[in-house]
Short mmCIF file of C-alpha atoms and ligand atoms in Angstrom, two decimals:
data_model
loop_
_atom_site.label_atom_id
_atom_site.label_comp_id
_atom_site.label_asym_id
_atom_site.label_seq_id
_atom_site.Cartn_x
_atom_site.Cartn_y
_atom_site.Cartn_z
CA UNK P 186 -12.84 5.24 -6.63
CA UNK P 187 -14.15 1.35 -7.22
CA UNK P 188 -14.07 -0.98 -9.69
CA UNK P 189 -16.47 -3.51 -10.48
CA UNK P 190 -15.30 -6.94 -11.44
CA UNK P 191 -17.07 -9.39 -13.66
CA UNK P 192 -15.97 -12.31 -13.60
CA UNK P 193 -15.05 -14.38 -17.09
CA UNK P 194 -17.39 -17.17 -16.32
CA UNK P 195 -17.12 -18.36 -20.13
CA UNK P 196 -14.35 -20.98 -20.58
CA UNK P 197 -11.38 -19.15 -21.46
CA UNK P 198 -10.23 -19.17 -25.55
CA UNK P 199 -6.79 -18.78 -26.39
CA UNK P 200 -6.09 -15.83 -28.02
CA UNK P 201 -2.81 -15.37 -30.13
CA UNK P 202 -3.40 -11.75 -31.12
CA UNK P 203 -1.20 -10.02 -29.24
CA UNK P 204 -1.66 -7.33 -26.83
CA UNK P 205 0.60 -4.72 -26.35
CA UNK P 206 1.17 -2.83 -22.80
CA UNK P 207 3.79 -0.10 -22.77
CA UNK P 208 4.28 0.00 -18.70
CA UNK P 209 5.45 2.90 -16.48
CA UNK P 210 8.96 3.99 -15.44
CA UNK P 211 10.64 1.39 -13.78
CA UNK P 212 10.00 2.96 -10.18
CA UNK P 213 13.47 1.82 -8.49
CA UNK P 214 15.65 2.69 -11.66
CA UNK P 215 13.39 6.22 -11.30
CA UNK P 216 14.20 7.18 -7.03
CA UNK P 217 17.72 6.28 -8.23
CA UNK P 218 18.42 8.53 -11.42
CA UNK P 219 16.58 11.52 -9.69
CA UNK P 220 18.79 11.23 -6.55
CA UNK P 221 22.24 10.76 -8.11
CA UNK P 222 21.49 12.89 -10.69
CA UNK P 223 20.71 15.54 -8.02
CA UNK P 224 24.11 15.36 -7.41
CA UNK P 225 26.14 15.75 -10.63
CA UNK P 226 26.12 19.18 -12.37
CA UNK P 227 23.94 17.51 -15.10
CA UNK P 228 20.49 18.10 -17.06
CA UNK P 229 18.54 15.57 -16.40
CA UNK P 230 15.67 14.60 -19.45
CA UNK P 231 13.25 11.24 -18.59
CA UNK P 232 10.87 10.89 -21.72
CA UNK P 233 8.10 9.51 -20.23
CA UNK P 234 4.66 8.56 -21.77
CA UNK P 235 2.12 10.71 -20.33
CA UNK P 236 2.38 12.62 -16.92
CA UNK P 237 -0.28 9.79 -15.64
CA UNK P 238 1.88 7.04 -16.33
CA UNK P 239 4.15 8.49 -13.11
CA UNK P 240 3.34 6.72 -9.72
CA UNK P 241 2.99 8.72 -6.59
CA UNK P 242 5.93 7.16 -4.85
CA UNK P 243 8.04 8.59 -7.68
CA UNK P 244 6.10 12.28 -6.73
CA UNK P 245 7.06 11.57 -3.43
CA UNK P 246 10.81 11.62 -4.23
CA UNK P 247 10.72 14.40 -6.36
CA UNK P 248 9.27 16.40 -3.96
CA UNK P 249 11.66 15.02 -1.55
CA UNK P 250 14.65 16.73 -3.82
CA UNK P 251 12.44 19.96 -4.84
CA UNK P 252 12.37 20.50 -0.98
CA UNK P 253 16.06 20.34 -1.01
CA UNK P 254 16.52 23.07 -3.73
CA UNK P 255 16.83 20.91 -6.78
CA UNK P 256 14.83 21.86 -9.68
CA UNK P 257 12.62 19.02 -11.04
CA UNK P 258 9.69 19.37 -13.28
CA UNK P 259 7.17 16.74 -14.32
CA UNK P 260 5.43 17.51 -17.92
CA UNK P 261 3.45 15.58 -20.05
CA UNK P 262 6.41 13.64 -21.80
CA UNK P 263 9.83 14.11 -19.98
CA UNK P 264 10.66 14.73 -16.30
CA UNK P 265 13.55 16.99 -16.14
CA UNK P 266 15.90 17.76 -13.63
CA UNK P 267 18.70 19.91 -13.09
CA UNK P 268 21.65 18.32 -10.82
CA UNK P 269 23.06 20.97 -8.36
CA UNK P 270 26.71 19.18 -7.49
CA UNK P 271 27.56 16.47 -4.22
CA UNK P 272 27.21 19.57 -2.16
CA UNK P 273 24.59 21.52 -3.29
CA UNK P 274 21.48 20.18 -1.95
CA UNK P 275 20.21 23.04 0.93
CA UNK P 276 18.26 22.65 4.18
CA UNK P 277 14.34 21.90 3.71
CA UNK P 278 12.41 24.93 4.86
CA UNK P 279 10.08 22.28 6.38
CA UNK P 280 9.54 18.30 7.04
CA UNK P 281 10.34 15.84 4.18
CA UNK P 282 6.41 14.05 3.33
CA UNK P 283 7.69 10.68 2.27
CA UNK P 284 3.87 9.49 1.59
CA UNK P 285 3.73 5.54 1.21
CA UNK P 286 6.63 5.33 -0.21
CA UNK P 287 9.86 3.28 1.72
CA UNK P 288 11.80 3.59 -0.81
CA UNK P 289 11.73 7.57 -0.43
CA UNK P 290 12.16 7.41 3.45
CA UNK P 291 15.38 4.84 3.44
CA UNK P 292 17.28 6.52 0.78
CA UNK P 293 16.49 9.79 2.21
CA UNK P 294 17.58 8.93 5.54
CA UNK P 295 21.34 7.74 3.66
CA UNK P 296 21.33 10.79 1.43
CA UNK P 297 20.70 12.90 4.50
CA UNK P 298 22.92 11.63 7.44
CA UNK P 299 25.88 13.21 5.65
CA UNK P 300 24.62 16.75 4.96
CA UNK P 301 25.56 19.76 6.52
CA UNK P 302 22.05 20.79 7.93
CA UNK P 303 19.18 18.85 9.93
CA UNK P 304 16.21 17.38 8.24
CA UNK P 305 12.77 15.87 9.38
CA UNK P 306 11.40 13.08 7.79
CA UNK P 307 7.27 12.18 7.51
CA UNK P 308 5.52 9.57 6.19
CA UNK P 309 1.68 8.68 5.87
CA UNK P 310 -0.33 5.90 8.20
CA UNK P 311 1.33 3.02 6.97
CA UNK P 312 4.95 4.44 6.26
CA UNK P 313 4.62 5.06 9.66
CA UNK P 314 4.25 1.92 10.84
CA UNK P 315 7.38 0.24 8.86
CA UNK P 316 10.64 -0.22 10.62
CA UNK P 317 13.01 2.57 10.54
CA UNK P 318 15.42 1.55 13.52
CA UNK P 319 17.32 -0.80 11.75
CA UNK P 320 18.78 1.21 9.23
CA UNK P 321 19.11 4.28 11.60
CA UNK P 322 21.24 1.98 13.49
CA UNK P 323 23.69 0.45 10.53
CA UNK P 324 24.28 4.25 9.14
CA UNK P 325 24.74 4.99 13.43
CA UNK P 326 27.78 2.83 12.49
CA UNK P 327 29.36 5.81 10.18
CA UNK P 328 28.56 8.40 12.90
CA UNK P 329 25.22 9.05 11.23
CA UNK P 330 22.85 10.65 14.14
CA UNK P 331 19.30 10.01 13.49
CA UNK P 332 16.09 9.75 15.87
CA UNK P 333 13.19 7.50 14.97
CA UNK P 334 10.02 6.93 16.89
CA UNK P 335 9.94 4.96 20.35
CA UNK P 336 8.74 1.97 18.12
CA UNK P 337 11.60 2.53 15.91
CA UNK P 338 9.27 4.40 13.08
CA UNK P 339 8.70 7.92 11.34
CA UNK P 340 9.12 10.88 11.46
CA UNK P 341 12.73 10.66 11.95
CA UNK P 342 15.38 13.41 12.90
CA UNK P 343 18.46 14.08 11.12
CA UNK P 344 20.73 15.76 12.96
CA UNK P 345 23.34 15.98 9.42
CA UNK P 346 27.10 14.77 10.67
CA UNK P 347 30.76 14.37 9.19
CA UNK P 348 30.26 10.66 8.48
CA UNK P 349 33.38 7.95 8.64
CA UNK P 350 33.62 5.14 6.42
CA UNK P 351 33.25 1.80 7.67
CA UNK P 352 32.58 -1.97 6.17
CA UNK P 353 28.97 -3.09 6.65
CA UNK P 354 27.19 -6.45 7.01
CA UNK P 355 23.59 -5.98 6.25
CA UNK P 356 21.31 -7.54 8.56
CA UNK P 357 18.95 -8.29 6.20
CA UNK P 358 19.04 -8.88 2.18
CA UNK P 359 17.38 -5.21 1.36
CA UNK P 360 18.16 -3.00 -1.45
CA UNK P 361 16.61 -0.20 0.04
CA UNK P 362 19.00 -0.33 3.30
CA UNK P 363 22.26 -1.07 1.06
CA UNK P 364 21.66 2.21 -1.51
CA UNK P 365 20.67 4.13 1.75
CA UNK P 366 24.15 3.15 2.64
CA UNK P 367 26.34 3.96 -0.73
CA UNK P 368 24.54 7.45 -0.50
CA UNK P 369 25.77 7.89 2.48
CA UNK P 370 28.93 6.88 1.80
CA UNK P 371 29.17 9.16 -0.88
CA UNK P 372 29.83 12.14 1.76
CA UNK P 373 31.66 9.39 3.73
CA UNK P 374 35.49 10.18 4.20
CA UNK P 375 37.37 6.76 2.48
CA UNK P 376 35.72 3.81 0.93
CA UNK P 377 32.76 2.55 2.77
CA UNK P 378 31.83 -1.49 2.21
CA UNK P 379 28.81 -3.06 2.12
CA UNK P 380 28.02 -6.92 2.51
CA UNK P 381 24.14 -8.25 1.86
CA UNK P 382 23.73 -11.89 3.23
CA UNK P 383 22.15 -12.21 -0.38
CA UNK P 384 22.29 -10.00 -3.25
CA UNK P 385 19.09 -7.91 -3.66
CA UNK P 386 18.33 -5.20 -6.88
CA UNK P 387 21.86 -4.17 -7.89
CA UNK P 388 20.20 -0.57 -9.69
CA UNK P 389 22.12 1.46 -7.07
CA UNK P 390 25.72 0.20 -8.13
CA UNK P 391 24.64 -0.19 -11.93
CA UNK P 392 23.84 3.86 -11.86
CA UNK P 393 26.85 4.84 -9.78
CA UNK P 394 29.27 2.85 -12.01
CA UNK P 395 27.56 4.33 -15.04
CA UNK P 396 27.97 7.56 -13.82
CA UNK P 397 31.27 7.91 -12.80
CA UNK P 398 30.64 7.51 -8.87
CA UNK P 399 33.73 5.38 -7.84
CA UNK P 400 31.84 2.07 -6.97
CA UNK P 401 33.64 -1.49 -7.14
CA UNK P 402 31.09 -4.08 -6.71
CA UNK P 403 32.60 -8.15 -7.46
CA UNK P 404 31.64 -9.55 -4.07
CA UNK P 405 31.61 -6.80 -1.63
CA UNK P 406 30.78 -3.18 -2.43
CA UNK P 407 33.05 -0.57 -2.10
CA UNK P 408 32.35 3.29 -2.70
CA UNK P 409 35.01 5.88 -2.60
CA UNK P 410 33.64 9.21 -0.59
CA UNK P 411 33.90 12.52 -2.22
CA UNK P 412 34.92 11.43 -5.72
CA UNK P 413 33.76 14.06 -8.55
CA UNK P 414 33.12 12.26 -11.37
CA UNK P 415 32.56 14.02 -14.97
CA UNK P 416 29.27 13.94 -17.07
CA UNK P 417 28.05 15.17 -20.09
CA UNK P 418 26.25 18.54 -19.69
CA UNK P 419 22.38 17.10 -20.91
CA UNK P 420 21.85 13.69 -20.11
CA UNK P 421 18.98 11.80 -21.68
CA UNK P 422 18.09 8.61 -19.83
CA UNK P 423 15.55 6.34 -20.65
CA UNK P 424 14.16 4.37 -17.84
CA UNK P 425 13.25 1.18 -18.87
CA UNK P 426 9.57 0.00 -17.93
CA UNK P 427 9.06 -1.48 -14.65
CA UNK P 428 9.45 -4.46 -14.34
CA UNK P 429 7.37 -5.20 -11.10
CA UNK P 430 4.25 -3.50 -12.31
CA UNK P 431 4.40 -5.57 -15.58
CA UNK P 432 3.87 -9.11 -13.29
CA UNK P 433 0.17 -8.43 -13.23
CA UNK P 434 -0.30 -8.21 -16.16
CA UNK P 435 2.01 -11.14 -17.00
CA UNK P 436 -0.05 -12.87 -14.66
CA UNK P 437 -3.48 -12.21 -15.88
CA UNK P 438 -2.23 -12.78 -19.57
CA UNK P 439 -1.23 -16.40 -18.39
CA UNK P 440 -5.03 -16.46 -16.53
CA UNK P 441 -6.96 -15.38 -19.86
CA UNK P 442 -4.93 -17.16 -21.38
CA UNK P 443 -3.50 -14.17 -24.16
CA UNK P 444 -0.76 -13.41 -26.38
CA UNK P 445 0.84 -10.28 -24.37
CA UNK P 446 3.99 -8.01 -25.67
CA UNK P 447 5.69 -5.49 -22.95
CA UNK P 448 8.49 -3.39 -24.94
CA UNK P 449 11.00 -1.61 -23.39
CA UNK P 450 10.93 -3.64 -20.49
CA UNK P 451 13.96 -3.97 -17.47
CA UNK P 452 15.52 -7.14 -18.12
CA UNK P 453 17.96 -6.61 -14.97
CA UNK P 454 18.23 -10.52 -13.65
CA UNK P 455 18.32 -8.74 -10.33
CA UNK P 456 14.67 -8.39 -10.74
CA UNK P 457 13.42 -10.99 -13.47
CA UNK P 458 13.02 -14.46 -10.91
CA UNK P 459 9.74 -14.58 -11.58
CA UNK P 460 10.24 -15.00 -15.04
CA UNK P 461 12.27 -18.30 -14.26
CA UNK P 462 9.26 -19.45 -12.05
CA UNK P 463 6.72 -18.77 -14.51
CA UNK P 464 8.66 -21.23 -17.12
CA UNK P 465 8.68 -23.49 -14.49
CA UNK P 466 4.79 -23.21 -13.88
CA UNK P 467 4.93 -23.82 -17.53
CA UNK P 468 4.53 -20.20 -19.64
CA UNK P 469 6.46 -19.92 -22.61
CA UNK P 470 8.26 -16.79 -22.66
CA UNK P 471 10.52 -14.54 -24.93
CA UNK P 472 13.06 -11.59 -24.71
CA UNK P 473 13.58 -10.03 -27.89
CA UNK P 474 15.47 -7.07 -28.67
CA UNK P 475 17.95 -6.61 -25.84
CA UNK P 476 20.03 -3.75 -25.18
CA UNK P 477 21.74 -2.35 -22.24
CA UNK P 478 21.66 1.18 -21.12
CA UNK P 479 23.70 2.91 -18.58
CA UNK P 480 24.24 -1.02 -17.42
CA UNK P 481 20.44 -1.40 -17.04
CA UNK P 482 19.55 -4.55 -19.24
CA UNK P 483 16.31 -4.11 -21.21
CA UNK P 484 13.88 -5.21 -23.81
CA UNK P 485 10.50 -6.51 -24.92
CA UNK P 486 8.90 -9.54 -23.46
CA UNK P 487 6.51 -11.90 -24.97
CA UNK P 488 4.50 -13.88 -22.88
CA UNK P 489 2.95 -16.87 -24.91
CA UNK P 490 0.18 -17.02 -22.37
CA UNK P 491 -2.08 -18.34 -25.42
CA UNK P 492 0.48 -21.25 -25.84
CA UNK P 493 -0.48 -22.59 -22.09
CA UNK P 494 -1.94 -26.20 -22.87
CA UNK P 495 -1.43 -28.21 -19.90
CA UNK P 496 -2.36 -27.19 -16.25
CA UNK P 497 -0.10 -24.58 -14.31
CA UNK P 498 2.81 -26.08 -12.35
CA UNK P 499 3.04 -25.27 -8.72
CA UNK P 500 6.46 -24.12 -7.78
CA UNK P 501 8.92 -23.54 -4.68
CA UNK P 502 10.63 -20.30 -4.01
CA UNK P 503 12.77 -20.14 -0.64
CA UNK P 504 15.82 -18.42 0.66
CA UNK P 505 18.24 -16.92 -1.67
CA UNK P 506 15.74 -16.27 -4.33
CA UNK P 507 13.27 -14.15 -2.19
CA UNK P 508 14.96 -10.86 -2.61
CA UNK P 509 15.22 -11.52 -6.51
CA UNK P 510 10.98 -11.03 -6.93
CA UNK P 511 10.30 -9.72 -3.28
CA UNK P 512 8.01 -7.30 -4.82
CA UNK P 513 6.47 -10.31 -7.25
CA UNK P 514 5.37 -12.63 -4.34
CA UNK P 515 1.96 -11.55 -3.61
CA UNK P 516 0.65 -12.10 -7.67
CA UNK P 517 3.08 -14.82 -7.80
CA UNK P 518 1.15 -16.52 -4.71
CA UNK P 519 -2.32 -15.33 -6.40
CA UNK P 520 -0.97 -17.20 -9.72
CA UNK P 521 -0.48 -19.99 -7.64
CA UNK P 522 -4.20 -20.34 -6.86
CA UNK P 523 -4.50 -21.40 -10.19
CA UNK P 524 -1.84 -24.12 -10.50
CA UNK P 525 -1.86 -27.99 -10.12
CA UNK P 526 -0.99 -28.70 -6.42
CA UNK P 527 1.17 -26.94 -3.66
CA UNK P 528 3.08 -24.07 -4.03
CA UNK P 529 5.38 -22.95 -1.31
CA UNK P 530 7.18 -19.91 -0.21
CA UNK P 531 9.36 -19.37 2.42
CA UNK P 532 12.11 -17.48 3.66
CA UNK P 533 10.53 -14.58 2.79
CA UNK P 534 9.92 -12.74 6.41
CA UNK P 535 10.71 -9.32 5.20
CA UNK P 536 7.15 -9.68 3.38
CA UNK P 537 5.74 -8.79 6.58
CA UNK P 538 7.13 -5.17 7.24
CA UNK P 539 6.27 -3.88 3.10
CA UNK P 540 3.43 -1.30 2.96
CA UNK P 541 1.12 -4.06 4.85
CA UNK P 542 1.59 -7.35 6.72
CA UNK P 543 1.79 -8.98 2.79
CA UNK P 544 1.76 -12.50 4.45
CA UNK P 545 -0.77 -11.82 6.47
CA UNK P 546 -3.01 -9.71 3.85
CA UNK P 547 -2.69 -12.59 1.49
CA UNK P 548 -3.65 -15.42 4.01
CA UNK P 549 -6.66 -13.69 5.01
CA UNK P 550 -7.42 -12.88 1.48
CA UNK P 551 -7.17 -16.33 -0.01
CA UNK P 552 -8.61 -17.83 3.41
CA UNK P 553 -12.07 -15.60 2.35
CA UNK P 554 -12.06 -16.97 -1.45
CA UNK P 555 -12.16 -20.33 0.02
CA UNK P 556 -8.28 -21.53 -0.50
CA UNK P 557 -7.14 -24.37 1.56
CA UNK P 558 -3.51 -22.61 2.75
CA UNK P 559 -0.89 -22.74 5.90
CA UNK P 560 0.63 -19.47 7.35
CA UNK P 561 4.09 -19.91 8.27
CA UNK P 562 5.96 -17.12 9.97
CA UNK P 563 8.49 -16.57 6.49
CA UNK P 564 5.95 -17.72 4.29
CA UNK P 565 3.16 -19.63 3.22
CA UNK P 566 1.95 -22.69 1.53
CA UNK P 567 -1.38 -22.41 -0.61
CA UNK P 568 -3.29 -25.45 -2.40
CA UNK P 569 -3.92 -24.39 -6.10
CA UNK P 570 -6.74 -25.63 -8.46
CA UNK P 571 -6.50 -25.25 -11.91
CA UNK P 572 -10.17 -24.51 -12.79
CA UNK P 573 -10.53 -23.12 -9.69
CA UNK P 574 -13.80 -20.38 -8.66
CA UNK P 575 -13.28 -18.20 -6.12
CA UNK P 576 -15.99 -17.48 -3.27
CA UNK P 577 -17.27 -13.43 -4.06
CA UNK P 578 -15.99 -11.75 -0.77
CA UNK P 579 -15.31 -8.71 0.28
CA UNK P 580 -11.84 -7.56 -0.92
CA UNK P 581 -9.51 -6.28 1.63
CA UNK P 582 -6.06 -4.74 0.91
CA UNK P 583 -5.56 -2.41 3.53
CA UNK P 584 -4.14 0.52 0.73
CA UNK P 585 -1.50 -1.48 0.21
CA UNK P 586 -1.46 -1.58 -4.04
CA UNK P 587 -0.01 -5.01 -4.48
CA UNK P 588 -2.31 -6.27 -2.55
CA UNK P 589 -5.23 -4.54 -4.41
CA UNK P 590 -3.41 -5.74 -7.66
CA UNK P 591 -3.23 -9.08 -6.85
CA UNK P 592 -6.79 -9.49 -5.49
CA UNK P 593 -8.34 -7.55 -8.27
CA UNK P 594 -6.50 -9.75 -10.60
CA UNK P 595 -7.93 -13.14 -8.61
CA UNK P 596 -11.41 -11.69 -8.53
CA UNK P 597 -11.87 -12.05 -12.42
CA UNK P 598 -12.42 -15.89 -11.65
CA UNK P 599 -14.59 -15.59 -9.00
CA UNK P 600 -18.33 -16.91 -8.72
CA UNK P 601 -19.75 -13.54 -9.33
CA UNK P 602 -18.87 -10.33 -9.33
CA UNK P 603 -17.59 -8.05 -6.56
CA UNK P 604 -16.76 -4.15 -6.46
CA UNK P 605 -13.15 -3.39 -5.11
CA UNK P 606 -13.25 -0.08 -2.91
CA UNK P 607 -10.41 2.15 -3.09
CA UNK P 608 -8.66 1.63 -5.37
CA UNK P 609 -6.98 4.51 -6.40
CA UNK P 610 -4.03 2.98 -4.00
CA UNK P 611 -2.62 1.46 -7.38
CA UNK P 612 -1.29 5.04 -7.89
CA UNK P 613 1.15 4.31 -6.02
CA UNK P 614 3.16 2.36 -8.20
CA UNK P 615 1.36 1.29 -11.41
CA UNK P 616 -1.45 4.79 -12.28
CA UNK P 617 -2.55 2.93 -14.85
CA UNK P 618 -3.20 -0.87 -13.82
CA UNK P 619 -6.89 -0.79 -14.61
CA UNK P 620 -6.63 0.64 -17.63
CA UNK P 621 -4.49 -2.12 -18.81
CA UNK P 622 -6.14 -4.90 -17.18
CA UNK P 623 -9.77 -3.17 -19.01
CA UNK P 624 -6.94 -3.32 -22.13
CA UNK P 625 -6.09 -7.11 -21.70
CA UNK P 626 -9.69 -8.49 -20.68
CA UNK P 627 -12.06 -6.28 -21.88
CA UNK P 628 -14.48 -3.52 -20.59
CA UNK P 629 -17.02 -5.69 -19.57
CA UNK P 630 -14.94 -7.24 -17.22
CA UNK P 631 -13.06 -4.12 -15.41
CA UNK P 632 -15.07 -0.88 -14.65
CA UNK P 633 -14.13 1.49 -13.01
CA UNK P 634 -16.32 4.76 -11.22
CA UNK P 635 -15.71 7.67 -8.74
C1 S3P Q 18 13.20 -1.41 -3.47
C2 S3P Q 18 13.65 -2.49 -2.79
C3 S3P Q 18 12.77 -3.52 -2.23
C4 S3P Q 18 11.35 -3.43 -2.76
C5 S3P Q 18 10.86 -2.03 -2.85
C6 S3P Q 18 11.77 -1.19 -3.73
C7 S3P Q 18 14.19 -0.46 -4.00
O1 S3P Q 18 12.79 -3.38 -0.84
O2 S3P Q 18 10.48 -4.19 -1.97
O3 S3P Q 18 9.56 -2.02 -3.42
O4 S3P Q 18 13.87 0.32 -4.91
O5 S3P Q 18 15.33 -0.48 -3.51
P1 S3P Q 18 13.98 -4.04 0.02
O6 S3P Q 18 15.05 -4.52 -0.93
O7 S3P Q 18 14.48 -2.96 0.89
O8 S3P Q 18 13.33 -5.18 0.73
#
């Protein structure tokens, strides 16, 4: 599929009507439930808007777990799932296909090391390429026996061990690596502990607390192995909306300049920095209605993007904040095209090893729409405009769907228009991201065709 971008070449009006966007499943809160719900002896019920609302990384998972005998159904409004007990799961018939999604590999490879059979997991062309090693070699610390690649990559073996628990220093800040861990040390014998240099997404230890699992978490992390913990028979959880797939169009409602109202959104401050940054760019922003379910924070966001008067700030992000909007840094750096001055981010290396080189992608990107930038190795520097036009140039995002976001976002101010190729690789987080963005600026900005 492509899409065709016109660009708003009209000077942008305010517009205080406000737009509403209902967005999908929060993705992480979504790998999470379906795993550790897999196993407690619960019924599982996700209402969920519409069966296209559901990104193919989630798929991927579920798959994952319907390969491992547990039942889990996608319809048109719920995903249900029936939880077979910590040690009911059963040898795949064949290999695990973890598509694009990391998230699906690394927790696998935790909930797997401790099982009772062997397992094989796949991954497509780019999944392929990310590093594997380095968690293969912290859960090698519990006894875990897994075999990656030569280059450290997928498929990996699983050769399924007793595993011993042990206190762990992750090497980097990565939520992926730290859950992969607590699953494991789920079928652990003892308390396993886990240490991030900085905290990343805390969804893991929110769910396990919530549901019983024997998790401390104050400054280190501590599960208890083998603890049954007791659940209601039918569980309905509702998964707030994601937060990461609502940035773009947080960002392009502070672009055009609109009113725009997310409900049911996750407010976890785990994964809301770039709500801190945008008030410092200058956006005027509200949380109303806030709840919290099964420990998940949530509500509904305004974003006064019609309120914006003055210029966008630019803005620093380094270090200890990285891990708090990882996911937010590519149409974070693209909103930065669009502010007064320099923006800067660094520390922010793991960028480089997502589903593409995102440092890289975006340099080359915002090098072809004629921004004045530096490279650095953990991050980069780019030199915003305010009324800025982007050169029309070929988009390239390499699959990866933040990229393809981001740019397709940016490319509504360019010089003229431009068609986007490929883009169905939005499916893999956000299925409906053109839709919206048709929703927000209007069809004869956005089209889309086979
Ligand atoms: C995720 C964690 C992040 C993020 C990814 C989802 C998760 O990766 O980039 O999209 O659900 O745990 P790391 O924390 O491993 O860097």
């Amino acid at each position: 599929m492509v899409a065709r971008i016109t660009p708003i070449l009209q000077p942008i009006i305010a517009s205080s009507e406000p737009i509403v966007l209902r967005m999908p499943p929060d993705k992480s809160i979504l790998h999470r439930l379906l795993i550790l719900g897999s196993l407690t002896t619960s019924h599982f019920k996700v209402p969920i808007t519409s069966r296209n609302s559901i990104s193919d990384d989630v798929i991927a998972t579920m798959l994952a777990l319907e390969s491992l005998g547990v039942p889990v159904d996608i319809g048109e409004d719920s995903i249900e799932l029936q939880g077979v007990g910590r040690h009911g799961l059963r040898a795949p018939t064949h290999a695990i296909n973890c598509a694009n999604s990391g998230t699906t590999a690394r927790l696998m490879m935790g909930l797997l090391a401790g099982q009772e059979f062997n397992s094989v997991l796949t991954g497509d062309a780019s999944l392929s390429q990310r590093p594997m090693k380095r968690l293969a070699d912290v859960l090698a610390e519990m006894n875990a026996i897994i075999a990656t690649m030569p280059m450290g990559t997928l498929p990996v073996e699983i050769a399924g061990q007793h595993l011993r628990a042990v206190s762990i220093m992750l090497p980097v800040a990565s939520a992926q690596m730290k859950t992969a861990i607590l699953l494991a040390g789920l079928f652990a014998k003892g308390m396993t502990t886990v240490r991030e240099p900085t905290q990343s997404r805390d969804h893991t230890e929110r769910m396990m607390e919530a549901f019983g699992f024997g998790i401390e978490h104050e400054t280190a992390i501590r599960i208890r192995g083998n603890q049954v913990q007791e659940l209601e028979e039918e569980i309905v959880y509702e998964v707030p909306g994601d937060f990461s797939s609502a940035a773009f169009m947080i960002a392009a409602a502070v672009l055009l300049r609109k009113r725009l109202v997310i409900p049911g959104i996750c407010l976890n401050p785990s994964r809301t920095r770039f709500l801190d940054i945008l008030s410092i760019m200058g956006v005027e922003l509200e949380s109303e209605n806030v709840t919290e379910a099964w420990l998940e924070p949530r509500g509904d966001l305004i974003i006064y993007g019609d309120r914006i008067l003055e210029p966008l700030k630019p803005f620093q992000v380094e270090g200890e904040e990285v891990p708090l909007l990882i996911d937010e840094l590519p149409i974070l750096l693209t909103l930065a095209l669009f502010a007064d001055g320099e923006s800067t981010v660094s520390g922010a290396r793991e960028l480089r090893v997502k589903e593409s080189d995102r440092l890289h992608g975006l340099a080359s990107q915002f090098l072809a729409f004629g921004v004045e930038l530096e490279e650095t190795e953990d991050g980069i520097s780019v030199h915003g405009i305010s009324d800025r036009r982007l050169w029309s140039t070929p988009i390239v995002h390499e699959g990866d769907h933040r990229l393809l976001m981001s740019f397709t976002i940016a490319s509504l101010f360019a010089n003229s228009s431009m068609t986007i190729e490929k883009i169905d690789a939005a499916e893999v987080s956000y299925p409906e991201f053109f839709h919206h963005l048709w929703q927000l600026c209007g069809r004869m900005n956005v089209e889309v065709s086979e």
